[in-house]
Amino acid sequence: MAAHILVAGGGIGGLAAALALARRGHRIDVLEQATAFGEIGAGVQLGPNATRRLIALNLEQPLKAIAALPESLVIRSADGDAELARMPLGKSLQQQYGAPYCCVHRADLHTLLLRAAQARGARQMSLNVGVRVGEAVAGDASVCVSSANARAWEGDALVGADGLWGTVRQQVDASATAPRSTGHTAWRGLLHQSRLPAARRSRQVDVWLGPRLHAVAYPVRGGTWLNVVVIAESAPAGDARDWDQASSFAALQQATGRCGGSLQTLLEAMPVWRAWSLHDRAPLTSAGGMANGRIALVGDAAHPMVPYLAQGAGMAIEDAVALADALGEGGPAEIPAAFASYAAARWQRNALVQTRARRNGDIFHATGAMRWGRDLAMRVLGKRLLDQPWLYAG
């Protein structure tokens, strides 16, 4: 008998989990706290490890319709345009790992998943908005969830996909502490490439590394728009939970100082800047951080990470498919064992990505002798240093 599964959170991880589980025949209730389904933010990089899972969910054609396929990854110095390292992406990476490297707008990816979920039909997929999960109680045979507005749901299991600040995590790990402030602030901007001089338009992922800062730019929406993110070591401002704060070029420059070459020109061209303060949690230390009985976590609810490996969305998508694979077409009685198997299979990989992402932050923002050594290593090793077989083939 198919299971009835509640999914708390209707973002990328939640919808991916809902869709993967529905494809196995389970009945899903998605509980989203916002009053409408949608995503904020701008670009998302999807390595072959993530796009392979989306293809497995029969989303290859919709993904092609929204994605840009960058030709290469280029690392430069933020002081100027000196190239430090380069790695081909495009067809060569797809041949190597069996799936493409894509750049998408976060809202486009979310819409793609939402439409696929809606296509499952109301009898199998119930999509509920305005539901802020207040309490979840798991018994031997069911899970009950109540919302802040006195509504309640009961199912055979609960998937927590409610993000870094979500409440479901406490039901899995009662000792969980509050998210940690990294002391880093991110600014993002989005620009139609037609507004840039032809020489400044990009078909690749550009990364600039500077003292206590780095910047990333890559095309989205089929290459017509350019997404730019700058991360600097700067005191947090505004509501820590708000990752869509209004900001300005002046605030960005106060944190970074003036950059060199093409990066400064690109930053000056951005019409609007939004900002958010980066938070994370310590890397997972056991499977107990991802599942407990009839409750499992996916994405940032389980393993929030800094974006220095560009794998936040990728790990959430991996989790979603792995959770559905673990349960398969099993019924309600098989859920605790399936969730435990899922957590055992996933926690070490997620912990490694969390750890590598933190380490990349130190490397990207290096100063002094460490920065000199980093640049030398990149010039000498190039693609061998940038490629991530352990990640992309996983």
mmCIF file of C-alpha atoms in Angstrom:
data_model
loop_
_atom_site.group_PDB
_atom_site.id
_atom_site.type_symbol
_atom_site.label_atom_id
_atom_site.label_comp_id
_atom_site.label_asym_id
_atom_site.label_seq_id
_atom_site.Cartn_x
_atom_site.Cartn_y
_atom_site.Cartn_z
ATOM 1 C CA MET A 1 0.000 0.000 0.000
ATOM 2 C CA ALA A 2 1.352 3.422 -0.950
ATOM 3 C CA ALA A 3 2.283 5.781 1.871
ATOM 4 C CA HIS A 4 0.801 9.192 2.654
ATOM 5 C CA ILE A 5 3.735 11.557 3.153
ATOM 6 C CA LEU A 6 3.722 15.137 4.429
ATOM 7 C CA VAL A 7 6.425 17.466 3.083
ATOM 8 C CA ALA A 8 7.110 20.621 5.105
ATOM 9 C CA GLY A 9 8.483 23.229 2.718
ATOM 10 C CA GLY A 10 7.720 23.949 -0.915
ATOM 11 C CA GLY A 11 11.104 25.176 -2.091
ATOM 12 C CA ILE A 12 13.459 23.378 -4.464
ATOM 13 C CA GLY A 13 14.302 20.570 -2.030
ATOM 14 C CA GLY A 14 10.712 20.079 -0.882
ATOM 15 C CA LEU A 15 9.229 19.973 -4.377
ATOM 16 C CA ALA A 16 11.992 17.685 -5.620
ATOM 17 C CA ALA A 17 11.301 15.296 -2.738
ATOM 18 C CA ALA A 18 7.550 15.478 -3.298
ATOM 19 C CA LEU A 19 7.961 14.777 -6.997
ATOM 20 C CA ALA A 20 10.425 11.904 -6.500
ATOM 21 C CA LEU A 21 8.176 10.250 -3.908
ATOM 22 C CA ALA A 22 5.037 10.758 -6.005
ATOM 23 C CA ARG A 23 6.728 9.046 -8.934
ATOM 24 C CA ARG A 24 7.028 6.004 -6.671
ATOM 25 C CA GLY A 25 3.254 6.025 -6.193
ATOM 26 C CA HIS A 26 2.988 7.751 -2.810
ATOM 27 C CA ARG A 27 0.384 10.364 -1.916
ATOM 28 C CA ILE A 28 1.902 13.716 -0.970
ATOM 29 C CA ASP A 29 0.772 16.790 0.971
ATOM 30 C CA VAL A 30 3.162 19.729 0.532
ATOM 31 C CA LEU A 31 2.896 22.318 3.319
ATOM 32 C CA GLU A 32 4.411 25.695 2.353
ATOM 33 C CA GLN A 33 4.467 28.602 4.804
ATOM 34 C CA ALA A 34 4.394 31.355 2.151
ATOM 35 C CA THR A 35 1.053 32.499 0.795
ATOM 36 C CA ALA A 36 2.062 31.475 -2.726
ATOM 37 C CA PHE A 37 4.598 29.094 -4.211
ATOM 38 C CA GLY A 38 7.644 30.914 -5.498
ATOM 39 C CA GLU A 39 11.379 31.489 -5.118
ATOM 40 C CA ILE A 40 13.501 34.534 -4.497
ATOM 41 C CA GLY A 41 17.133 34.927 -5.408
ATOM 42 C CA ALA A 42 18.797 34.621 -8.754
ATOM 43 C CA GLY A 43 21.248 32.044 -10.086
ATOM 44 C CA VAL A 44 21.874 28.411 -9.208
ATOM 45 C CA GLN A 45 24.735 26.295 -10.538
ATOM 46 C CA LEU A 46 23.854 22.642 -11.079
ATOM 47 C CA GLY A 47 26.757 20.248 -11.476
ATOM 48 C CA PRO A 48 26.393 16.917 -13.294
ATOM 49 C CA ASN A 49 25.574 15.226 -9.981
ATOM 50 C CA ALA A 50 22.407 17.360 -9.724
ATOM 51 C CA THR A 51 21.377 17.431 -13.384
ATOM 52 C CA ARG A 52 21.707 13.629 -13.504
ATOM 53 C CA ARG A 53 19.021 13.418 -10.801
ATOM 54 C CA LEU A 54 16.741 15.894 -12.568
ATOM 55 C CA ILE A 55 17.050 13.834 -15.742
ATOM 56 C CA ALA A 56 16.123 10.747 -13.696
ATOM 57 C CA LEU A 57 12.961 12.607 -12.673
ATOM 58 C CA ASN A 58 12.095 12.994 -16.386
ATOM 59 C CA LEU A 59 12.872 16.719 -16.353
ATOM 60 C CA GLU A 60 15.572 16.816 -19.032
ATOM 61 C CA GLN A 61 13.558 18.717 -21.637
ATOM 62 C CA PRO A 62 12.113 21.344 -19.249
ATOM 63 C CA LEU A 63 15.624 21.835 -17.843
ATOM 64 C CA LYS A 64 17.067 22.423 -21.312
ATOM 65 C CA ALA A 65 14.420 25.088 -21.899
ATOM 66 C CA ILE A 66 15.536 27.228 -18.943
ATOM 67 C CA ALA A 67 19.251 26.492 -18.566
ATOM 68 C CA ALA A 68 22.426 28.104 -19.797
ATOM 69 C CA LEU A 69 25.258 25.687 -20.572
ATOM 70 C CA PRO A 70 28.502 27.509 -19.764
ATOM 71 C CA GLU A 71 31.504 26.657 -21.879
ATOM 72 C CA SER A 72 34.140 26.895 -19.163
ATOM 73 C CA LEU A 73 35.003 27.851 -15.579
ATOM 74 C CA VAL A 74 37.602 30.604 -15.371
ATOM 75 C CA ILE A 75 39.312 31.745 -12.154
ATOM 76 C CA ARG A 76 40.806 35.265 -12.086
ATOM 77 C CA SER A 77 42.374 37.655 -9.618
ATOM 78 C CA ALA A 78 39.983 40.287 -8.268
ATOM 79 C CA ASP A 79 42.808 42.823 -8.479
ATOM 80 C CA GLY A 80 42.655 42.649 -12.262
ATOM 81 C CA ASP A 81 41.938 40.213 -15.048
ATOM 82 C CA ALA A 82 44.916 37.897 -14.591
ATOM 83 C CA GLU A 83 43.734 34.354 -15.312
ATOM 84 C CA LEU A 84 44.721 31.830 -12.652
ATOM 85 C CA ALA A 85 43.056 28.630 -13.883
ATOM 86 C CA ARG A 86 40.524 27.328 -16.402
ATOM 87 C CA MET A 87 38.418 24.185 -16.709
ATOM 88 C CA PRO A 88 36.315 23.235 -19.739
ATOM 89 C CA LEU A 89 32.640 22.611 -19.006
ATOM 90 C CA GLY A 90 30.174 22.149 -21.863
ATOM 91 C CA LYS A 91 30.373 18.969 -23.937
ATOM 92 C CA SER A 92 33.655 17.723 -22.477
ATOM 93 C CA LEU A 93 32.327 17.698 -18.911
ATOM 94 C CA GLN A 94 29.054 16.129 -20.034
ATOM 95 C CA GLN A 95 30.943 13.326 -21.753
ATOM 96 C CA GLN A 96 33.069 12.806 -18.667
ATOM 97 C CA TYR A 97 30.199 12.633 -16.163
ATOM 98 C CA GLY A 98 27.190 11.713 -18.274
ATOM 99 C CA ALA A 99 25.200 14.854 -17.535
ATOM 100 C CA PRO A 100 25.600 18.592 -18.256
ATOM 101 C CA TYR A 101 26.757 21.442 -16.053
ATOM 102 C CA CYS A 102 23.883 23.946 -16.016
ATOM 103 C CA CYS A 103 23.260 27.463 -14.738
ATOM 104 C CA VAL A 104 19.633 28.393 -14.081
ATOM 105 C CA HIS A 105 17.596 31.127 -12.466
ATOM 106 C CA ARG A 106 16.348 29.868 -9.121
ATOM 107 C CA ALA A 107 12.756 30.899 -9.866
ATOM 108 C CA ASP A 108 12.849 29.039 -13.198
ATOM 109 C CA LEU A 109 14.054 25.851 -11.525
ATOM 110 C CA HIS A 110 11.385 26.169 -8.867
ATOM 111 C CA THR A 111 8.669 26.706 -11.499
ATOM 112 C CA LEU A 112 9.884 23.651 -13.398
ATOM 113 C CA LEU A 113 9.528 21.485 -10.281
ATOM 114 C CA LEU A 114 6.181 23.048 -9.327
ATOM 115 C CA ARG A 115 4.672 22.357 -12.755
ATOM 116 C CA ALA A 116 5.857 18.766 -12.636
ATOM 117 C CA ALA A 117 4.293 18.403 -9.180
ATOM 118 C CA GLN A 118 1.024 19.964 -10.330
ATOM 119 C CA ALA A 119 0.935 17.569 -13.257
ATOM 120 C CA ARG A 120 0.704 14.648 -10.827
ATOM 121 C CA GLY A 121 -2.903 15.662 -10.147
ATOM 122 C CA ALA A 122 -4.683 16.790 -7.006
ATOM 123 C CA ARG A 123 -5.527 13.230 -5.922
ATOM 124 C CA GLN A 124 -1.850 12.344 -5.574
ATOM 125 C CA MET A 125 -0.273 15.737 -4.864
ATOM 126 C CA SER A 126 -1.917 18.303 -2.588
ATOM 127 C CA LEU A 127 -0.096 21.665 -2.648
ATOM 128 C CA ASN A 128 -0.976 23.821 0.378
ATOM 129 C CA VAL A 129 0.197 27.400 1.024
ATOM 130 C CA GLY A 130 0.004 29.608 4.107
ATOM 131 C CA VAL A 131 0.937 26.671 6.357
ATOM 132 C CA ARG A 132 3.587 27.477 8.959
ATOM 133 C CA VAL A 133 4.402 24.184 10.673
ATOM 134 C CA GLY A 134 4.229 24.719 14.412
ATOM 135 C CA GLU A 135 4.519 21.231 15.876
ATOM 136 C CA ALA A 136 5.109 17.714 14.623
ATOM 137 C CA VAL A 137 4.403 14.640 16.718
ATOM 138 C CA ALA A 138 5.570 11.249 15.498
ATOM 139 C CA GLY A 139 4.034 8.055 16.781
ATOM 140 C CA ASP A 140 4.710 4.424 16.020
ATOM 141 C CA ALA A 141 2.406 4.424 12.985
ATOM 142 C CA SER A 142 1.853 8.040 11.952
ATOM 143 C CA VAL A 143 2.979 11.667 12.142
ATOM 144 C CA CYS A 144 0.695 14.561 13.070
ATOM 145 C CA VAL A 145 1.552 18.120 12.037
ATOM 146 C CA SER A 146 -0.174 21.261 13.256
ATOM 147 C CA SER A 147 0.141 24.752 11.850
ATOM 148 C CA ALA A 148 0.194 28.156 13.488
ATOM 149 C CA ASN A 149 -3.366 28.830 12.289
ATOM 150 C CA ALA A 150 -4.816 25.760 14.047
ATOM 151 C CA ARG A 151 -4.935 23.453 11.024
ATOM 152 C CA ALA A 152 -3.669 19.877 11.223
ATOM 153 C CA TRP A 153 -2.511 17.076 8.949
ATOM 154 C CA GLU A 154 -1.829 13.416 9.601
ATOM 155 C CA GLY A 155 0.315 11.142 7.460
ATOM 156 C CA ASP A 156 2.489 8.071 7.546
ATOM 157 C CA ALA A 157 5.687 10.153 7.453
ATOM 158 C CA LEU A 158 7.046 13.697 7.421
ATOM 159 C CA VAL A 159 9.824 15.093 5.250
ATOM 160 C CA GLY A 160 11.354 18.289 6.619
ATOM 161 C CA ALA A 161 12.392 20.550 3.736
ATOM 162 C CA ASP A 162 11.805 23.804 5.576
ATOM 163 C CA GLY A 163 15.329 25.115 5.322
ATOM 164 C CA LEU A 164 17.968 26.538 7.619
ATOM 165 C CA TRP A 165 15.511 28.198 9.994
ATOM 166 C CA GLY A 166 12.861 25.473 9.875
ATOM 167 C CA THR A 167 11.189 23.779 12.837
ATOM 168 C CA VAL A 168 11.137 20.144 11.735
ATOM 169 C CA ARG A 169 14.848 19.692 12.475
ATOM 170 C CA GLN A 170 14.113 19.785 16.213
ATOM 171 C CA GLN A 171 12.011 16.643 15.815
ATOM 172 C CA VAL A 172 15.018 14.794 14.389
ATOM 173 C CA ASP A 173 17.805 16.283 16.496
ATOM 174 C CA ALA A 174 16.631 17.809 19.768
ATOM 175 C CA SER A 175 20.169 19.019 20.531
ATOM 176 C CA ALA A 176 20.392 21.121 17.362
ATOM 177 C CA THR A 177 21.728 24.605 18.015
ATOM 178 C CA ALA A 178 20.841 27.859 16.305
ATOM 179 C CA PRO A 179 22.429 28.541 12.899
ATOM 180 C CA ARG A 180 25.935 30.008 12.993
ATOM 181 C CA SER A 181 26.678 33.430 11.531
ATOM 182 C CA THR A 182 29.673 33.122 9.198
ATOM 183 C CA GLY A 183 30.494 36.836 9.268
ATOM 184 C CA HIS A 184 30.121 36.908 5.495
ATOM 185 C CA THR A 185 27.567 38.905 3.506
ATOM 186 C CA ALA A 186 26.487 38.105 -0.045
ATOM 187 C CA TRP A 187 25.271 40.587 -2.635
ATOM 188 C CA ARG A 188 23.572 39.503 -5.831
ATOM 189 C CA GLY A 189 22.560 41.281 -8.992
ATOM 190 C CA LEU A 190 20.944 40.302 -12.287
ATOM 191 C CA LEU A 191 21.390 42.022 -15.627
ATOM 192 C CA HIS A 192 20.134 41.364 -19.161
ATOM 193 C CA GLN A 193 23.246 40.743 -21.213
ATOM 194 C CA SER A 194 22.048 43.063 -23.981
ATOM 195 C CA ARG A 195 22.805 45.949 -21.591
ATOM 196 C CA LEU A 196 26.484 45.025 -21.557
ATOM 197 C CA PRO A 197 29.039 45.785 -24.285
ATOM 198 C CA ALA A 198 29.524 42.776 -26.544
ATOM 199 C CA ALA A 199 32.992 42.143 -25.116
ATOM 200 C CA ARG A 200 31.553 41.889 -21.577
ATOM 201 C CA ARG A 201 28.814 39.371 -22.350
ATOM 202 C CA SER A 202 29.561 35.958 -20.952
ATOM 203 C CA ARG A 203 29.025 32.309 -21.849
ATOM 204 C CA GLN A 204 31.134 30.957 -19.009
ATOM 205 C CA VAL A 205 31.391 30.870 -15.222
ATOM 206 C CA ASP A 206 33.801 33.597 -14.101
ATOM 207 C CA VAL A 207 35.192 33.629 -10.565
ATOM 208 C CA TRP A 208 37.327 36.438 -9.128
ATOM 209 C CA LEU A 209 39.330 35.824 -5.936
ATOM 210 C CA GLY A 210 40.498 38.661 -3.707
ATOM 211 C CA PRO A 211 41.556 39.305 -0.119
ATOM 212 C CA ARG A 212 38.554 38.488 2.101
ATOM 213 C CA LEU A 213 36.174 38.431 -0.881
ATOM 214 C CA HIS A 214 35.255 36.654 -4.078
ATOM 215 C CA ALA A 215 32.778 37.196 -6.910
ATOM 216 C CA VAL A 216 31.024 34.843 -9.327
ATOM 217 C CA ALA A 217 29.265 35.648 -12.606
ATOM 218 C CA TYR A 218 27.507 33.240 -14.951
ATOM 219 C CA PRO A 219 24.694 33.254 -17.538
ATOM 220 C CA VAL A 220 21.155 32.105 -16.771
ATOM 221 C CA ARG A 221 17.855 31.892 -18.668
ATOM 222 C CA GLY A 222 19.376 30.381 -21.753
ATOM 223 C CA GLY A 223 22.263 32.808 -21.570
ATOM 224 C CA THR A 224 20.205 35.998 -21.970
ATOM 225 C CA TRP A 225 20.759 37.185 -18.378
ATOM 226 C CA LEU A 226 23.907 37.408 -16.277
ATOM 227 C CA ASN A 227 23.848 36.511 -12.578
ATOM 228 C CA VAL A 228 26.491 38.135 -10.352
ATOM 229 C CA VAL A 229 27.205 37.295 -6.703
ATOM 230 C CA VAL A 230 29.810 38.998 -4.504
ATOM 231 C CA ILE A 231 30.651 37.619 -1.063
ATOM 232 C CA ALA A 232 32.766 39.588 1.386
ATOM 233 C CA GLU A 233 33.745 39.347 5.029
ATOM 234 C CA SER A 234 31.367 41.948 6.355
ATOM 235 C CA ALA A 235 29.305 42.380 9.513
ATOM 236 C CA PRO A 236 25.761 41.016 9.133
ATOM 237 C CA ALA A 237 23.035 43.573 8.565
ATOM 238 C CA GLY A 238 19.258 43.343 8.748
ATOM 239 C CA ASP A 239 17.159 40.299 9.597
ATOM 240 C CA ALA A 240 19.347 37.195 9.541
ATOM 241 C CA ARG A 241 16.436 35.172 8.141
ATOM 242 C CA ASP A 242 15.848 37.553 5.246
ATOM 243 C CA TRP A 243 17.957 36.604 2.264
ATOM 244 C CA ASP A 244 16.330 39.162 -0.008
ATOM 245 C CA GLN A 245 17.325 42.440 1.655
ATOM 246 C CA ALA A 246 17.465 45.649 -0.349
ATOM 247 C CA SER A 247 21.035 46.901 -0.656
ATOM 248 C CA SER A 248 23.164 49.185 -2.806
ATOM 249 C CA PHE A 249 26.384 49.410 -4.768
ATOM 250 C CA ALA A 250 27.704 51.785 -2.106
ATOM 251 C CA ALA A 251 27.186 49.164 0.630
ATOM 252 C CA LEU A 252 28.908 46.566 -1.511
ATOM 253 C CA GLN A 253 31.909 48.784 -2.226
ATOM 254 C CA GLN A 254 32.233 49.708 1.428
ATOM 255 C CA ALA A 255 32.708 46.005 2.194
ATOM 256 C CA THR A 256 34.955 45.110 -0.734
ATOM 257 C CA GLY A 257 36.787 48.266 -1.677
ATOM 258 C CA ARG A 258 37.388 48.981 -5.339
ATOM 259 C CA CYS A 259 38.075 45.881 -7.400
ATOM 260 C CA GLY A 260 40.160 45.789 -10.533
ATOM 261 C CA GLY A 261 39.610 45.375 -14.261
ATOM 262 C CA SER A 262 36.464 43.793 -15.648
ATOM 263 C CA LEU A 263 35.037 42.928 -12.236
ATOM 264 C CA GLN A 264 34.722 46.572 -11.199
ATOM 265 C CA THR A 265 33.128 47.425 -14.541
ATOM 266 C CA LEU A 266 30.641 44.594 -14.128
ATOM 267 C CA LEU A 267 29.725 45.598 -10.576
ATOM 268 C CA GLU A 268 29.118 49.181 -11.662
ATOM 269 C CA ALA A 269 26.786 47.977 -14.436
ATOM 270 C CA MET A 270 24.392 46.165 -12.092
ATOM 271 C CA PRO A 271 21.160 48.172 -11.730
ATOM 272 C CA VAL A 272 19.983 46.654 -8.408
ATOM 273 C CA TRP A 273 21.679 44.841 -5.545
ATOM 274 C CA ARG A 274 20.074 42.514 -3.003
ATOM 275 C CA ALA A 275 21.902 41.110 0.033
ATOM 276 C CA TRP A 276 21.756 38.453 2.722
ATOM 277 C CA SER A 277 23.882 37.317 5.654
ATOM 278 C CA LEU A 278 25.372 33.841 5.333
ATOM 279 C CA HIS A 279 24.629 31.303 8.050
ATOM 280 C CA ASP A 280 25.304 27.598 8.308
ATOM 281 C CA ARG A 281 25.640 24.771 10.818
ATOM 282 C CA ALA A 282 28.507 22.460 11.647
ATOM 283 C CA PRO A 283 28.895 19.500 9.272
ATOM 284 C CA LEU A 284 26.824 16.432 10.064
ATOM 285 C CA THR A 285 28.414 13.919 12.410
ATOM 286 C CA SER A 286 26.012 10.992 12.101
ATOM 287 C CA ALA A 287 22.976 9.642 10.289
ATOM 288 C CA GLY A 288 20.930 10.808 13.271
ATOM 289 C CA GLY A 289 21.106 14.337 11.900
ATOM 290 C CA MET A 290 19.045 13.368 8.859
ATOM 291 C CA ALA A 291 16.297 11.007 10.048
ATOM 292 C CA ASN A 292 14.525 9.765 13.139
ATOM 293 C CA GLY A 293 11.758 7.205 12.893
ATOM 294 C CA ARG A 294 9.092 8.505 10.533
ATOM 295 C CA ILE A 295 10.693 11.919 10.023
ATOM 296 C CA ALA A 296 13.472 12.638 7.527
ATOM 297 C CA LEU A 297 15.214 15.859 6.512
ATOM 298 C CA VAL A 298 16.409 17.025 3.097
ATOM 299 C CA GLY A 299 18.508 19.975 1.942
ATOM 300 C CA ASP A 300 19.239 22.897 4.242
ATOM 301 C CA ALA A 301 16.951 21.527 6.942
ATOM 302 C CA ALA A 302 19.536 18.774 7.437
ATOM 303 C CA HIS A 303 22.854 20.213 6.247
ATOM 304 C CA PRO A 304 22.939 23.957 5.565
ATOM 305 C CA MET A 305 26.170 24.961 3.894
ATOM 306 C CA VAL A 306 27.982 28.042 2.661
ATOM 307 C CA PRO A 307 27.786 28.467 -1.130
ATOM 308 C CA TYR A 308 31.515 28.099 -1.826
ATOM 309 C CA LEU A 309 31.125 24.762 -3.596
ATOM 310 C CA ALA A 310 27.874 25.743 -5.393
ATOM 311 C CA GLN A 311 26.148 22.605 -4.099
ATOM 312 C CA GLY A 312 23.300 23.729 -1.835
ATOM 313 C CA ALA A 313 20.593 23.003 -4.400
ATOM 314 C CA GLY A 314 22.529 20.029 -5.734
ATOM 315 C CA MET A 315 22.637 18.266 -2.374
ATOM 316 C CA ALA A 316 18.916 18.924 -1.809
ATOM 317 C CA ILE A 317 18.108 17.358 -5.185
ATOM 318 C CA GLU A 318 20.387 14.402 -4.420
ATOM 319 C CA ASP A 319 18.639 13.953 -1.063
ATOM 320 C CA ALA A 320 15.214 13.998 -2.714
ATOM 321 C CA VAL A 321 16.016 11.233 -5.170
ATOM 322 C CA ALA A 322 17.896 9.169 -2.576
ATOM 323 C CA LEU A 323 14.954 9.355 -0.154
ATOM 324 C CA ALA A 324 12.535 8.138 -2.812
ATOM 325 C CA ASP A 325 14.939 5.386 -3.848
ATOM 326 C CA ALA A 326 15.268 4.210 -0.247
ATOM 327 C CA LEU A 327 11.505 3.949 0.238
ATOM 328 C CA GLY A 328 10.739 2.757 -3.269
ATOM 329 C CA GLU A 329 7.143 1.540 -3.439
ATOM 330 C CA GLY A 330 7.217 0.418 0.169
ATOM 331 C CA GLY A 331 4.220 0.958 2.397
ATOM 332 C CA PRO A 332 3.759 2.729 5.745
ATOM 333 C CA ALA A 333 5.281 -0.089 7.791
ATOM 334 C CA GLU A 334 8.564 0.158 5.886
ATOM 335 C CA ILE A 335 9.087 3.886 6.376
ATOM 336 C CA PRO A 336 11.280 3.918 9.529
ATOM 337 C CA ALA A 337 13.732 1.396 8.075
ATOM 338 C CA ALA A 338 13.758 3.179 4.694
ATOM 339 C CA PHE A 339 14.397 6.567 6.287
ATOM 340 C CA ALA A 340 17.205 5.126 8.403
ATOM 341 C CA SER A 341 18.758 3.605 5.278
ATOM 342 C CA TYR A 342 18.481 6.935 3.464
ATOM 343 C CA ALA A 343 20.218 8.804 6.283
ATOM 344 C CA ALA A 344 22.987 6.217 6.558
ATOM 345 C CA ALA A 345 23.665 6.483 2.831
ATOM 346 C CA ARG A 346 23.622 10.290 2.670
ATOM 347 C CA TRP A 347 25.077 11.844 5.809
ATOM 348 C CA GLN A 348 28.781 11.350 5.100
ATOM 349 C CA ARG A 349 28.578 12.766 1.580
ATOM 350 C CA ASN A 350 26.643 15.788 2.789
ATOM 351 C CA ALA A 351 29.103 16.305 5.656
ATOM 352 C CA LEU A 352 31.997 16.212 3.203
ATOM 353 C CA VAL A 353 30.348 18.820 0.979
ATOM 354 C CA GLN A 354 29.700 21.036 4.008
ATOM 355 C CA THR A 355 33.351 20.712 5.056
ATOM 356 C CA ARG A 356 34.751 21.336 1.576
ATOM 357 C CA ALA A 357 32.502 24.373 1.147
ATOM 358 C CA ARG A 358 33.827 25.891 4.378
ATOM 359 C CA ARG A 359 37.400 25.147 3.332
ATOM 360 C CA ASN A 360 36.814 26.808 -0.038
ATOM 361 C CA GLY A 361 35.773 29.974 1.784
ATOM 362 C CA ASP A 362 39.170 30.097 3.476
ATOM 363 C CA ILE A 363 40.943 29.456 0.183
ATOM 364 C CA PHE A 364 38.895 31.923 -1.869
ATOM 365 C CA HIS A 365 39.371 34.748 0.650
ATOM 366 C CA ALA A 366 43.022 34.047 1.457
ATOM 367 C CA THR A 367 45.511 36.823 2.145
ATOM 368 C CA GLY A 368 49.303 37.032 2.322
ATOM 369 C CA ALA A 369 51.401 33.926 1.768
ATOM 370 C CA MET A 370 48.354 31.643 1.602
ATOM 371 C CA ARG A 371 46.953 33.709 -1.265
ATOM 372 C CA TRP A 372 50.285 33.583 -3.094
ATOM 373 C CA GLY A 373 50.455 29.815 -2.707
ATOM 374 C CA ARG A 374 46.854 29.380 -3.856
ATOM 375 C CA ASP A 375 47.448 31.400 -7.021
ATOM 376 C CA LEU A 376 50.628 29.482 -7.811
ATOM 377 C CA ALA A 377 48.871 26.134 -7.346
ATOM 378 C CA MET A 378 46.035 27.200 -9.634
ATOM 379 C CA ARG A 379 48.420 28.368 -12.348
ATOM 380 C CA VAL A 380 50.358 25.093 -12.214
ATOM 381 C CA LEU A 381 47.552 22.567 -11.735
ATOM 382 C CA GLY A 382 44.670 24.295 -13.549
ATOM 383 C CA LYS A 383 41.879 21.848 -14.443
ATOM 384 C CA ARG A 384 43.272 19.120 -12.162
ATOM 385 C CA LEU A 385 42.671 21.400 -9.192
ATOM 386 C CA LEU A 386 39.216 22.605 -10.307
ATOM 387 C CA ASP A 387 37.694 19.292 -11.340
ATOM 388 C CA GLN A 388 35.748 17.431 -8.630
ATOM 389 C CA PRO A 389 35.324 13.772 -9.698
ATOM 390 C CA TRP A 390 34.320 12.712 -6.164
ATOM 391 C CA LEU A 391 31.454 15.205 -6.355
ATOM 392 C CA TYR A 392 30.281 15.209 -9.964
ATOM 393 C CA ALA A 393 30.417 11.443 -10.441
ATOM 394 C CA GLY A 394 28.723 10.727 -7.101
#
